[in-house]
């Protein structure tokens, strides 16, 4: 029988995905979001964005995927279209992906978005089937659901190549099994439903592992995040950038293999992830 200790990962020469911490603004306040308690406030400068894109454009092989936001609503960034244009121009073989609450995606915004040729995936965070759950879970007006439907319809007409997703972070703490099933059955006509388990990394009120998690985290072997201030992360849930993983040096290939990340990956592969506070209480692997 297999053991969890048999799971180990090899560090690839490049990250699969890079996320830019371009803005921390968001109109929503979703219950399960790891933005809760985040004291970091800021936006990534256009100069730093240019520096990162120029750096990545020199790689021998194209970056597979880039997401121009980490925790926040990207369309609240005034220069969002400019940023997407920069990415498409400098990284023409890299897929752009986005998650959005949909509040600002009116017809004009969707039309602009469809002009970005390398934009290929959008996920609308919905998290509910019932109106009451949606308002309680996200803090957004229920009328926004109609805006999301219109945006999806426009995307389907204007850019059928864009993968359209709708997501629910599902936990019996907040939604019933029935609501989860109704969500999937209803939204299937609009987009690809995506039910996500509520993995916790110290989120306030979040679930804790019933036993120590020994399996290494997949994220630290595939994803890379550059903070608005140049801080580095490789964790899906570390909105505070609490893991000491260094700062962007101008060379992501070198940063991807720096001493701090190498030690974090070693600890995870050897079943010692619990020496890191955020990894100790995280249910993701």
PDB file of C-alpha atoms in Angstrom:
ATOM      1  CA  UNK A   1       0.000   0.000   0.000  1.00  0.00           C
ATOM      2  CA  UNK A   2       1.249   3.477  -0.850  1.00  0.00           C
ATOM      3  CA  UNK A   3       2.299   5.909   1.872  1.00  0.00           C
ATOM      4  CA  UNK A   4       1.896   9.674   1.910  1.00  0.00           C
ATOM      5  CA  UNK A   5       5.639   9.783   2.496  1.00  0.00           C
ATOM      6  CA  UNK A   6       6.151   8.355  -1.001  1.00  0.00           C
ATOM      7  CA  UNK A   7       4.920  11.621  -2.566  1.00  0.00           C
ATOM      8  CA  UNK A   8       7.810  13.804  -3.667  1.00  0.00           C
ATOM      9  CA  UNK A   9       8.207  16.421  -6.387  1.00  0.00           C
ATOM     10  CA  UNK A  10      11.049  17.570  -8.609  1.00  0.00           C
ATOM     11  CA  UNK A  11      11.602  21.277  -9.135  1.00  0.00           C
ATOM     12  CA  UNK A  12      11.200  22.164 -12.835  1.00  0.00           C
ATOM     13  CA  UNK A  13      13.606  24.670 -14.409  1.00  0.00           C
ATOM     14  CA  UNK A  14      10.836  27.263 -14.723  1.00  0.00           C
ATOM     15  CA  UNK A  15       7.578  27.930 -12.863  1.00  0.00           C
ATOM     16  CA  UNK A  16       4.445  26.861 -14.730  1.00  0.00           C
ATOM     17  CA  UNK A  17       2.499  29.940 -13.637  1.00  0.00           C
ATOM     18  CA  UNK A  18       3.479  33.433 -12.484  1.00  0.00           C
ATOM     19  CA  UNK A  19       1.031  35.655 -10.619  1.00  0.00           C
ATOM     20  CA  UNK A  20       1.550  39.402 -10.366  1.00  0.00           C
ATOM     21  CA  UNK A  21       0.291  41.050  -7.181  1.00  0.00           C
ATOM     22  CA  UNK A  22      -0.931  43.982  -9.260  1.00  0.00           C
ATOM     23  CA  UNK A  23      -3.680  45.187  -6.915  1.00  0.00           C
ATOM     24  CA  UNK A  24      -5.220  44.279  -3.572  1.00  0.00           C
ATOM     25  CA  UNK A  25      -8.449  46.187  -4.182  1.00  0.00           C
ATOM     26  CA  UNK A  26     -11.687  44.192  -4.219  1.00  0.00           C
ATOM     27  CA  UNK A  27     -15.365  45.084  -3.801  1.00  0.00           C
ATOM     28  CA  UNK A  28     -16.172  41.624  -2.415  1.00  0.00           C
ATOM     29  CA  UNK A  29     -15.339  40.182   0.973  1.00  0.00           C
ATOM     30  CA  UNK A  30     -15.801  36.452   0.402  1.00  0.00           C
ATOM     31  CA  UNK A  31     -15.907  34.441   3.605  1.00  0.00           C
ATOM     32  CA  UNK A  32     -13.243  31.935   2.580  1.00  0.00           C
ATOM     33  CA  UNK A  33     -10.861  34.417   0.961  1.00  0.00           C
ATOM     34  CA  UNK A  34      -7.381  34.575   2.436  1.00  0.00           C
ATOM     35  CA  UNK A  35      -7.408  38.369   2.088  1.00  0.00           C
ATOM     36  CA  UNK A  36      -9.048  38.471   5.536  1.00  0.00           C
ATOM     37  CA  UNK A  37      -6.610  39.930   8.010  1.00  0.00           C
ATOM     38  CA  UNK A  38      -4.206  40.991   5.277  1.00  0.00           C
ATOM     39  CA  UNK A  39      -2.371  44.160   6.270  1.00  0.00           C
ATOM     40  CA  UNK A  40      -0.540  44.594   2.948  1.00  0.00           C
ATOM     41  CA  UNK A  41      -1.821  47.533   0.916  1.00  0.00           C
ATOM     42  CA  UNK A  42      -0.434  48.592  -2.419  1.00  0.00           C
ATOM     43  CA  UNK A  43      -0.313  48.234  -6.188  1.00  0.00           C
ATOM     44  CA  UNK A  44       2.486  46.990  -8.403  1.00  0.00           C
ATOM     45  CA  UNK A  45       4.087  49.774 -10.411  1.00  0.00           C
ATOM     46  CA  UNK A  46       4.007  49.658 -14.183  1.00  0.00           C
ATOM     47  CA  UNK A  47       7.810  49.847 -14.138  1.00  0.00           C
ATOM     48  CA  UNK A  48       8.046  46.656 -12.064  1.00  0.00           C
ATOM     49  CA  UNK A  49       5.488  44.928 -14.307  1.00  0.00           C
ATOM     50  CA  UNK A  50       7.579  45.882 -17.360  1.00  0.00           C
ATOM     51  CA  UNK A  51      10.748  44.632 -15.675  1.00  0.00           C
ATOM     52  CA  UNK A  52       9.197  41.251 -14.883  1.00  0.00           C
ATOM     53  CA  UNK A  53       7.746  40.820 -18.374  1.00  0.00           C
ATOM     54  CA  UNK A  54      11.045  41.781 -20.018  1.00  0.00           C
ATOM     55  CA  UNK A  55      12.828  39.299 -17.743  1.00  0.00           C
ATOM     56  CA  UNK A  56      10.465  36.419 -18.577  1.00  0.00           C
ATOM     57  CA  UNK A  57      10.515  37.227 -22.295  1.00  0.00           C
ATOM     58  CA  UNK A  58      14.216  36.226 -22.362  1.00  0.00           C
ATOM     59  CA  UNK A  59      13.558  32.627 -21.308  1.00  0.00           C
ATOM     60  CA  UNK A  60      14.544  29.835 -23.691  1.00  0.00           C
ATOM     61  CA  UNK A  61      11.011  28.449 -23.449  1.00  0.00           C
ATOM     62  CA  UNK A  62       7.786  30.451 -23.060  1.00  0.00           C
ATOM     63  CA  UNK A  63       6.115  30.756 -19.681  1.00  0.00           C
ATOM     64  CA  UNK A  64       2.999  28.570 -19.773  1.00  0.00           C
ATOM     65  CA  UNK A  65       0.598  30.819 -17.872  1.00  0.00           C
ATOM     66  CA  UNK A  66       0.452  34.242 -16.271  1.00  0.00           C
ATOM     67  CA  UNK A  67      -2.234  35.684 -14.005  1.00  0.00           C
ATOM     68  CA  UNK A  68      -1.974  39.476 -13.616  1.00  0.00           C
ATOM     69  CA  UNK A  69      -3.451  39.461 -10.109  1.00  0.00           C
ATOM     70  CA  UNK A  70      -2.972  37.467  -6.902  1.00  0.00           C
ATOM     71  CA  UNK A  71      -5.540  38.570  -4.287  1.00  0.00           C
ATOM     72  CA  UNK A  72      -7.770  41.320  -5.587  1.00  0.00           C
ATOM     73  CA  UNK A  73     -10.156  42.321  -8.377  1.00  0.00           C
ATOM     74  CA  UNK A  74      -7.961  43.037 -11.376  1.00  0.00           C
ATOM     75  CA  UNK A  75     -10.543  45.203 -13.144  1.00  0.00           C
ATOM     76  CA  UNK A  76     -10.372  47.723 -10.304  1.00  0.00           C
ATOM     77  CA  UNK A  77      -6.884  48.545 -11.534  1.00  0.00           C
ATOM     78  CA  UNK A  78      -7.323  51.601 -13.786  1.00  0.00           C
ATOM     79  CA  UNK A  79      -4.626  50.434 -16.200  1.00  0.00           C
ATOM     80  CA  UNK A  80      -5.938  46.867 -16.521  1.00  0.00           C
ATOM     81  CA  UNK A  81      -6.227  46.969 -20.311  1.00  0.00           C
ATOM     82  CA  UNK A  82      -2.759  48.514 -20.653  1.00  0.00           C
ATOM     83  CA  UNK A  83      -1.297  45.776 -18.444  1.00  0.00           C
ATOM     84  CA  UNK A  84      -2.955  42.998 -20.461  1.00  0.00           C
ATOM     85  CA  UNK A  85      -1.698  44.582 -23.680  1.00  0.00           C
ATOM     86  CA  UNK A  86       1.832  44.664 -22.286  1.00  0.00           C
ATOM     87  CA  UNK A  87       1.632  40.980 -21.353  1.00  0.00           C
ATOM     88  CA  UNK A  88       0.234  39.943 -24.742  1.00  0.00           C
ATOM     89  CA  UNK A  89       2.921  41.955 -26.565  1.00  0.00           C
ATOM     90  CA  UNK A  90       5.918  40.887 -24.479  1.00  0.00           C
ATOM     91  CA  UNK A  91       4.813  37.276 -23.867  1.00  0.00           C
ATOM     92  CA  UNK A  92       2.936  36.345 -27.067  1.00  0.00           C
ATOM     93  CA  UNK A  93       3.082  32.589 -26.378  1.00  0.00           C
ATOM     94  CA  UNK A  94       1.935  32.759 -22.743  1.00  0.00           C
ATOM     95  CA  UNK A  95      -1.685  32.146 -21.773  1.00  0.00           C
ATOM     96  CA  UNK A  96      -3.332  34.862 -19.653  1.00  0.00           C
ATOM     97  CA  UNK A  97      -5.820  33.666 -17.019  1.00  0.00           C
ATOM     98  CA  UNK A  98      -8.013  35.681 -14.667  1.00  0.00           C
ATOM     99  CA  UNK A  99     -10.485  35.304 -11.836  1.00  0.00           C
ATOM    100  CA  UNK A 100     -13.111  38.014 -11.295  1.00  0.00           C
ATOM    101  CA  UNK A 101     -16.206  38.762  -9.256  1.00  0.00           C
ATOM    102  CA  UNK A 102     -17.694  40.312 -12.418  1.00  0.00           C
ATOM    103  CA  UNK A 103     -18.756  43.620 -10.873  1.00  0.00           C
ATOM    104  CA  UNK A 104     -16.957  45.735 -13.492  1.00  0.00           C
ATOM    105  CA  UNK A 105     -17.354  43.501 -16.517  1.00  0.00           C
ATOM    106  CA  UNK A 106     -19.954  45.449 -18.467  1.00  0.00           C
ATOM    107  CA  UNK A 107     -20.223  45.310 -22.263  1.00  0.00           C
ATOM    108  CA  UNK A 108     -17.432  47.845 -22.795  1.00  0.00           C
ATOM    109  CA  UNK A 109     -15.021  45.993 -20.507  1.00  0.00           C
ATOM    110  CA  UNK A 110     -15.806  42.611 -22.071  1.00  0.00           C
ATOM    111  CA  UNK A 111     -15.289  44.053 -25.560  1.00  0.00           C
ATOM    112  CA  UNK A 112     -11.863  45.371 -24.533  1.00  0.00           C
ATOM    113  CA  UNK A 113     -10.982  42.096 -22.850  1.00  0.00           C
ATOM    114  CA  UNK A 114     -11.762  40.169 -26.032  1.00  0.00           C
ATOM    115  CA  UNK A 115      -9.154  42.246 -27.886  1.00  0.00           C
ATOM    116  CA  UNK A 116      -6.358  40.552 -25.923  1.00  0.00           C
ATOM    117  CA  UNK A 117      -5.435  37.576 -28.147  1.00  0.00           C
ATOM    118  CA  UNK A 118      -3.592  35.582 -25.477  1.00  0.00           C
ATOM    119  CA  UNK A 119      -6.359  35.901 -22.882  1.00  0.00           C
ATOM    120  CA  UNK A 120      -7.677  32.341 -22.666  1.00  0.00           C
ATOM    121  CA  UNK A 121      -9.334  31.584 -19.292  1.00  0.00           C
ATOM    122  CA  UNK A 122     -11.688  33.482 -16.987  1.00  0.00           C
ATOM    123  CA  UNK A 123     -13.250  32.231 -13.790  1.00  0.00           C
ATOM    124  CA  UNK A 124     -16.172  34.042 -12.192  1.00  0.00           C
ATOM    125  CA  UNK A 125     -16.253  33.598  -8.407  1.00  0.00           C
ATOM    126  CA  UNK A 126     -19.896  32.951  -7.466  1.00  0.00           C
ATOM    127  CA  UNK A 127     -19.802  30.536  -4.494  1.00  0.00           C
ATOM    128  CA  UNK A 128     -23.580  30.101  -4.235  1.00  0.00           C
ATOM    129  CA  UNK A 129     -26.818  29.058  -5.883  1.00  0.00           C
ATOM    130  CA  UNK A 130     -29.314  30.853  -3.658  1.00  0.00           C
ATOM    131  CA  UNK A 131     -29.482  34.643  -3.648  1.00  0.00           C
ATOM    132  CA  UNK A 132     -29.245  34.776   0.133  1.00  0.00           C
ATOM    133  CA  UNK A 133     -26.081  32.680   0.167  1.00  0.00           C
ATOM    134  CA  UNK A 134     -24.495  34.805  -2.548  1.00  0.00           C
ATOM    135  CA  UNK A 135     -25.047  38.031  -0.639  1.00  0.00           C
ATOM    136  CA  UNK A 136     -23.933  36.505   2.661  1.00  0.00           C
ATOM    137  CA  UNK A 137     -20.875  34.790   1.193  1.00  0.00           C
ATOM    138  CA  UNK A 138     -19.539  37.564  -1.061  1.00  0.00           C
ATOM    139  CA  UNK A 139     -21.030  40.784   0.301  1.00  0.00           C
ATOM    140  CA  UNK A 140     -22.039  41.703  -3.257  1.00  0.00           C
ATOM    141  CA  UNK A 141     -25.545  42.597  -4.529  1.00  0.00           C
ATOM    142  CA  UNK A 142     -27.410  39.683  -6.056  1.00  0.00           C
ATOM    143  CA  UNK A 143     -27.996  41.758  -9.199  1.00  0.00           C
ATOM    144  CA  UNK A 144     -24.360  41.096 -10.048  1.00  0.00           C
ATOM    145  CA  UNK A 145     -25.282  37.545 -11.055  1.00  0.00           C
ATOM    146  CA  UNK A 146     -27.190  38.924 -14.052  1.00  0.00           C
ATOM    147  CA  UNK A 147     -24.135  40.987 -14.985  1.00  0.00           C
ATOM    148  CA  UNK A 148     -22.039  37.820 -14.907  1.00  0.00           C
ATOM    149  CA  UNK A 149     -24.502  35.993 -17.176  1.00  0.00           C
ATOM    150  CA  UNK A 150     -24.395  38.848 -19.688  1.00  0.00           C
ATOM    151  CA  UNK A 151     -20.589  38.898 -19.595  1.00  0.00           C
ATOM    152  CA  UNK A 152     -20.427  35.147 -20.192  1.00  0.00           C
ATOM    153  CA  UNK A 153     -22.871  35.436 -23.104  1.00  0.00           C
ATOM    154  CA  UNK A 154     -20.782  38.188 -24.713  1.00  0.00           C
ATOM    155  CA  UNK A 155     -17.569  36.245 -24.240  1.00  0.00           C
ATOM    156  CA  UNK A 156     -19.121  33.182 -25.858  1.00  0.00           C
ATOM    157  CA  UNK A 157     -20.194  35.224 -28.893  1.00  0.00           C
ATOM    158  CA  UNK A 158     -17.078  37.370 -29.301  1.00  0.00           C
ATOM    159  CA  UNK A 159     -14.361  34.925 -28.237  1.00  0.00           C
ATOM    160  CA  UNK A 160     -15.582  31.315 -28.141  1.00  0.00           C
ATOM    161  CA  UNK A 161     -11.951  30.207 -27.656  1.00  0.00           C
ATOM    162  CA  UNK A 162     -11.904  31.688 -24.139  1.00  0.00           C
ATOM    163  CA  UNK A 163     -12.562  29.065 -21.489  1.00  0.00           C
ATOM    164  CA  UNK A 164     -15.371  30.288 -19.242  1.00  0.00           C
ATOM    165  CA  UNK A 165     -15.601  28.968 -15.679  1.00  0.00           C
ATOM    166  CA  UNK A 166     -17.768  29.652 -12.634  1.00  0.00           C
ATOM    167  CA  UNK A 167     -16.569  28.575  -9.219  1.00  0.00           C
ATOM    168  CA  UNK A 168     -17.917  27.704  -5.803  1.00  0.00           C
ATOM    169  CA  UNK A 169     -15.612  27.359  -2.837  1.00  0.00           C
ATOM    170  CA  UNK A 170     -17.682  24.683  -1.137  1.00  0.00           C
ATOM    171  CA  UNK A 171     -17.767  23.979   2.588  1.00  0.00           C
ATOM    172  CA  UNK A 172     -20.602  22.457   4.645  1.00  0.00           C
ATOM    173  CA  UNK A 173     -19.976  25.356   7.037  1.00  0.00           C
ATOM    174  CA  UNK A 174     -21.566  27.721   4.507  1.00  0.00           C
ATOM    175  CA  UNK A 175     -23.453  25.786   1.813  1.00  0.00           C
ATOM    176  CA  UNK A 176     -25.436  22.560   1.816  1.00  0.00           C
ATOM    177  CA  UNK A 177     -24.778  19.634  -0.496  1.00  0.00           C
ATOM    178  CA  UNK A 178     -28.038  20.506  -2.223  1.00  0.00           C
ATOM    179  CA  UNK A 179     -26.878  24.058  -2.929  1.00  0.00           C
ATOM    180  CA  UNK A 180     -23.612  22.738  -4.348  1.00  0.00           C
ATOM    181  CA  UNK A 181     -25.472  20.369  -6.685  1.00  0.00           C
ATOM    182  CA  UNK A 182     -27.970  23.035  -7.734  1.00  0.00           C
ATOM    183  CA  UNK A 183     -25.106  25.423  -8.451  1.00  0.00           C
ATOM    184  CA  UNK A 184     -23.463  22.919 -10.770  1.00  0.00           C
ATOM    185  CA  UNK A 185     -26.693  21.954 -12.531  1.00  0.00           C
ATOM    186  CA  UNK A 186     -27.790  25.564 -13.073  1.00  0.00           C
ATOM    187  CA  UNK A 187     -24.520  27.208 -14.131  1.00  0.00           C
ATOM    188  CA  UNK A 188     -23.584  24.410 -16.521  1.00  0.00           C
ATOM    189  CA  UNK A 189     -25.695  26.161 -19.189  1.00  0.00           C
ATOM    190  CA  UNK A 190     -23.539  29.277 -18.847  1.00  0.00           C
ATOM    191  CA  UNK A 191     -20.017  28.081 -18.170  1.00  0.00           C
ATOM    192  CA  UNK A 192     -17.944  25.268 -16.732  1.00  0.00           C
ATOM    193  CA  UNK A 193     -18.854  24.805 -13.037  1.00  0.00           C
ATOM    194  CA  UNK A 194     -15.888  24.375 -10.726  1.00  0.00           C
ATOM    195  CA  UNK A 195     -16.332  23.262  -7.107  1.00  0.00           C
ATOM    196  CA  UNK A 196     -13.270  23.993  -4.986  1.00  0.00           C
ATOM    197  CA  UNK A 197     -12.573  22.547  -1.525  1.00  0.00           C
ATOM    198  CA  UNK A 198     -11.957  25.201   1.147  1.00  0.00           C
ATOM    199  CA  UNK A 199      -8.254  24.549   1.680  1.00  0.00           C
ATOM    200  CA  UNK A 200      -7.004  26.443   4.689  1.00  0.00           C
ATOM    201  CA  UNK A 201      -3.681  28.090   5.359  1.00  0.00           C
ATOM    202  CA  UNK A 202      -4.408  29.793   8.634  1.00  0.00           C
ATOM    203  CA  UNK A 203      -7.516  31.522   7.294  1.00  0.00           C
ATOM    204  CA  UNK A 204      -9.536  32.974  10.160  1.00  0.00           C
ATOM    205  CA  UNK A 205     -12.156  30.419  11.111  1.00  0.00           C
ATOM    206  CA  UNK A 206     -10.717  28.001   8.576  1.00  0.00           C
ATOM    207  CA  UNK A 207     -10.553  24.255   8.837  1.00  0.00           C
ATOM    208  CA  UNK A 208      -7.518  22.670  10.445  1.00  0.00           C
ATOM    209  CA  UNK A 209      -5.985  19.309   9.477  1.00  0.00           C
ATOM    210  CA  UNK A 210      -7.168  16.420  11.669  1.00  0.00           C
ATOM    211  CA  UNK A 211      -3.687  14.950  11.404  1.00  0.00           C
ATOM    212  CA  UNK A 212      -0.380  16.520  10.348  1.00  0.00           C
ATOM    213  CA  UNK A 213      -0.189  16.969   6.574  1.00  0.00           C
ATOM    214  CA  UNK A 214       2.958  15.255   5.352  1.00  0.00           C
ATOM    215  CA  UNK A 215       2.410  15.408   1.593  1.00  0.00           C
ATOM    216  CA  UNK A 216       4.447  18.178  -0.054  1.00  0.00           C
ATOM    217  CA  UNK A 217       2.555  21.124  -1.512  1.00  0.00           C
ATOM    218  CA  UNK A 218       2.189  21.052  -5.300  1.00  0.00           C
ATOM    219  CA  UNK A 219       2.010  24.816  -5.489  1.00  0.00           C
ATOM    220  CA  UNK A 220       5.587  25.483  -4.425  1.00  0.00           C
ATOM    221  CA  UNK A 221       6.830  23.311  -7.294  1.00  0.00           C
ATOM    222  CA  UNK A 222       4.763  25.011  -9.989  1.00  0.00           C
ATOM    223  CA  UNK A 223       3.611  28.532  -9.070  1.00  0.00           C
ATOM    224  CA  UNK A 224       5.459  31.767  -8.423  1.00  0.00           C
ATOM    225  CA  UNK A 225       4.064  35.038  -7.084  1.00  0.00           C
ATOM    226  CA  UNK A 226       5.753  38.435  -7.238  1.00  0.00           C
ATOM    227  CA  UNK A 227       4.309  40.871  -4.711  1.00  0.00           C
ATOM    228  CA  UNK A 228       3.526  44.482  -5.516  1.00  0.00           C
ATOM    229  CA  UNK A 229       6.648  45.420  -3.550  1.00  0.00           C
ATOM    230  CA  UNK A 230       8.863  42.713  -5.065  1.00  0.00           C
ATOM    231  CA  UNK A 231       8.426  40.165  -2.280  1.00  0.00           C
ATOM    232  CA  UNK A 232       8.336  36.571  -3.500  1.00  0.00           C
ATOM    233  CA  UNK A 233       5.913  33.781  -2.726  1.00  0.00           C
ATOM    234  CA  UNK A 234       5.147  30.356  -4.085  1.00  0.00           C
ATOM    235  CA  UNK A 235       2.060  29.694  -1.960  1.00  0.00           C
ATOM    236  CA  UNK A 236      -1.574  29.865  -3.099  1.00  0.00           C
ATOM    237  CA  UNK A 237      -2.769  31.166   0.257  1.00  0.00           C
ATOM    238  CA  UNK A 238       0.005  33.315   1.712  1.00  0.00           C
ATOM    239  CA  UNK A 239      -1.604  36.698   1.127  1.00  0.00           C
ATOM    240  CA  UNK A 240       0.656  38.233   3.788  1.00  0.00           C
ATOM    241  CA  UNK A 241       3.820  36.922   2.088  1.00  0.00           C
ATOM    242  CA  UNK A 242       4.754  35.561   5.507  1.00  0.00           C
ATOM    243  CA  UNK A 243       7.026  32.835   4.144  1.00  0.00           C
ATOM    244  CA  UNK A 244      10.564  34.287   3.954  1.00  0.00           C
ATOM    245  CA  UNK A 245      11.289  33.550   0.299  1.00  0.00           C
ATOM    246  CA  UNK A 246      13.292  36.617  -0.627  1.00  0.00           C
ATOM    247  CA  UNK A 247      12.722  39.490  -3.036  1.00  0.00           C
ATOM    248  CA  UNK A 248      12.698  39.772  -6.797  1.00  0.00           C
ATOM    249  CA  UNK A 249      16.254  40.307  -8.029  1.00  0.00           C
ATOM    250  CA  UNK A 250      15.451  40.998 -11.666  1.00  0.00           C
ATOM    251  CA  UNK A 251      15.994  37.343 -12.604  1.00  0.00           C
ATOM    252  CA  UNK A 252      13.005  35.082 -11.915  1.00  0.00           C
ATOM    253  CA  UNK A 253      14.902  32.002 -13.098  1.00  0.00           C
ATOM    254  CA  UNK A 254      17.444  32.584 -10.337  1.00  0.00           C
ATOM    255  CA  UNK A 255      14.789  33.537  -7.788  1.00  0.00           C
ATOM    256  CA  UNK A 256      12.842  30.351  -8.596  1.00  0.00           C
ATOM    257  CA  UNK A 257      15.857  28.373  -7.381  1.00  0.00           C
ATOM    258  CA  UNK A 258      17.013  30.605  -4.522  1.00  0.00           C
ATOM    259  CA  UNK A 259      18.161  29.168  -1.199  1.00  0.00           C
ATOM    260  CA  UNK A 260      14.929  29.981   0.635  1.00  0.00           C
ATOM    261  CA  UNK A 261      12.697  28.211  -1.882  1.00  0.00           C
ATOM    262  CA  UNK A 262      15.090  25.278  -2.141  1.00  0.00           C
ATOM    263  CA  UNK A 263      14.907  24.806   1.628  1.00  0.00           C
ATOM    264  CA  UNK A 264      11.091  25.094   1.651  1.00  0.00           C
ATOM    265  CA  UNK A 265      10.821  22.425  -1.059  1.00  0.00           C
ATOM    266  CA  UNK A 266      13.324  20.177   0.716  1.00  0.00           C
ATOM    267  CA  UNK A 267      11.329  20.394   3.943  1.00  0.00           C
ATOM    268  CA  UNK A 268       8.099  19.536   2.147  1.00  0.00           C
ATOM    269  CA  UNK A 269       9.630  16.609   0.252  1.00  0.00           C
ATOM    270  CA  UNK A 270      11.081  15.208   3.474  1.00  0.00           C
ATOM    271  CA  UNK A 271       7.852  15.424   5.476  1.00  0.00           C
ATOM    272  CA  UNK A 272       8.962  18.472   7.473  1.00  0.00           C
ATOM    273  CA  UNK A 273       6.483  21.053   6.202  1.00  0.00           C
ATOM    274  CA  UNK A 274       5.176  21.564   9.748  1.00  0.00           C
ATOM    275  CA  UNK A 275       8.243  23.615  10.632  1.00  0.00           C
ATOM    276  CA  UNK A 276       6.586  26.459   8.704  1.00  0.00           C
ATOM    277  CA  UNK A 277       3.652  27.994  10.583  1.00  0.00           C
ATOM    278  CA  UNK A 278       1.467  28.576   7.519  1.00  0.00           C
ATOM    279  CA  UNK A 279       2.179  25.100   6.111  1.00  0.00           C
ATOM    280  CA  UNK A 280       1.446  23.481   9.484  1.00  0.00           C
ATOM    281  CA  UNK A 281      -2.209  24.518   9.401  1.00  0.00           C
ATOM    282  CA  UNK A 282      -2.713  24.173   5.641  1.00  0.00           C
ATOM    283  CA  UNK A 283      -4.903  21.431   4.188  1.00  0.00           C
ATOM    284  CA  UNK A 284      -3.597  21.833   0.622  1.00  0.00           C
ATOM    285  CA  UNK A 285      -1.223  19.315  -0.906  1.00  0.00           C
TER     286      UNK A 285
END
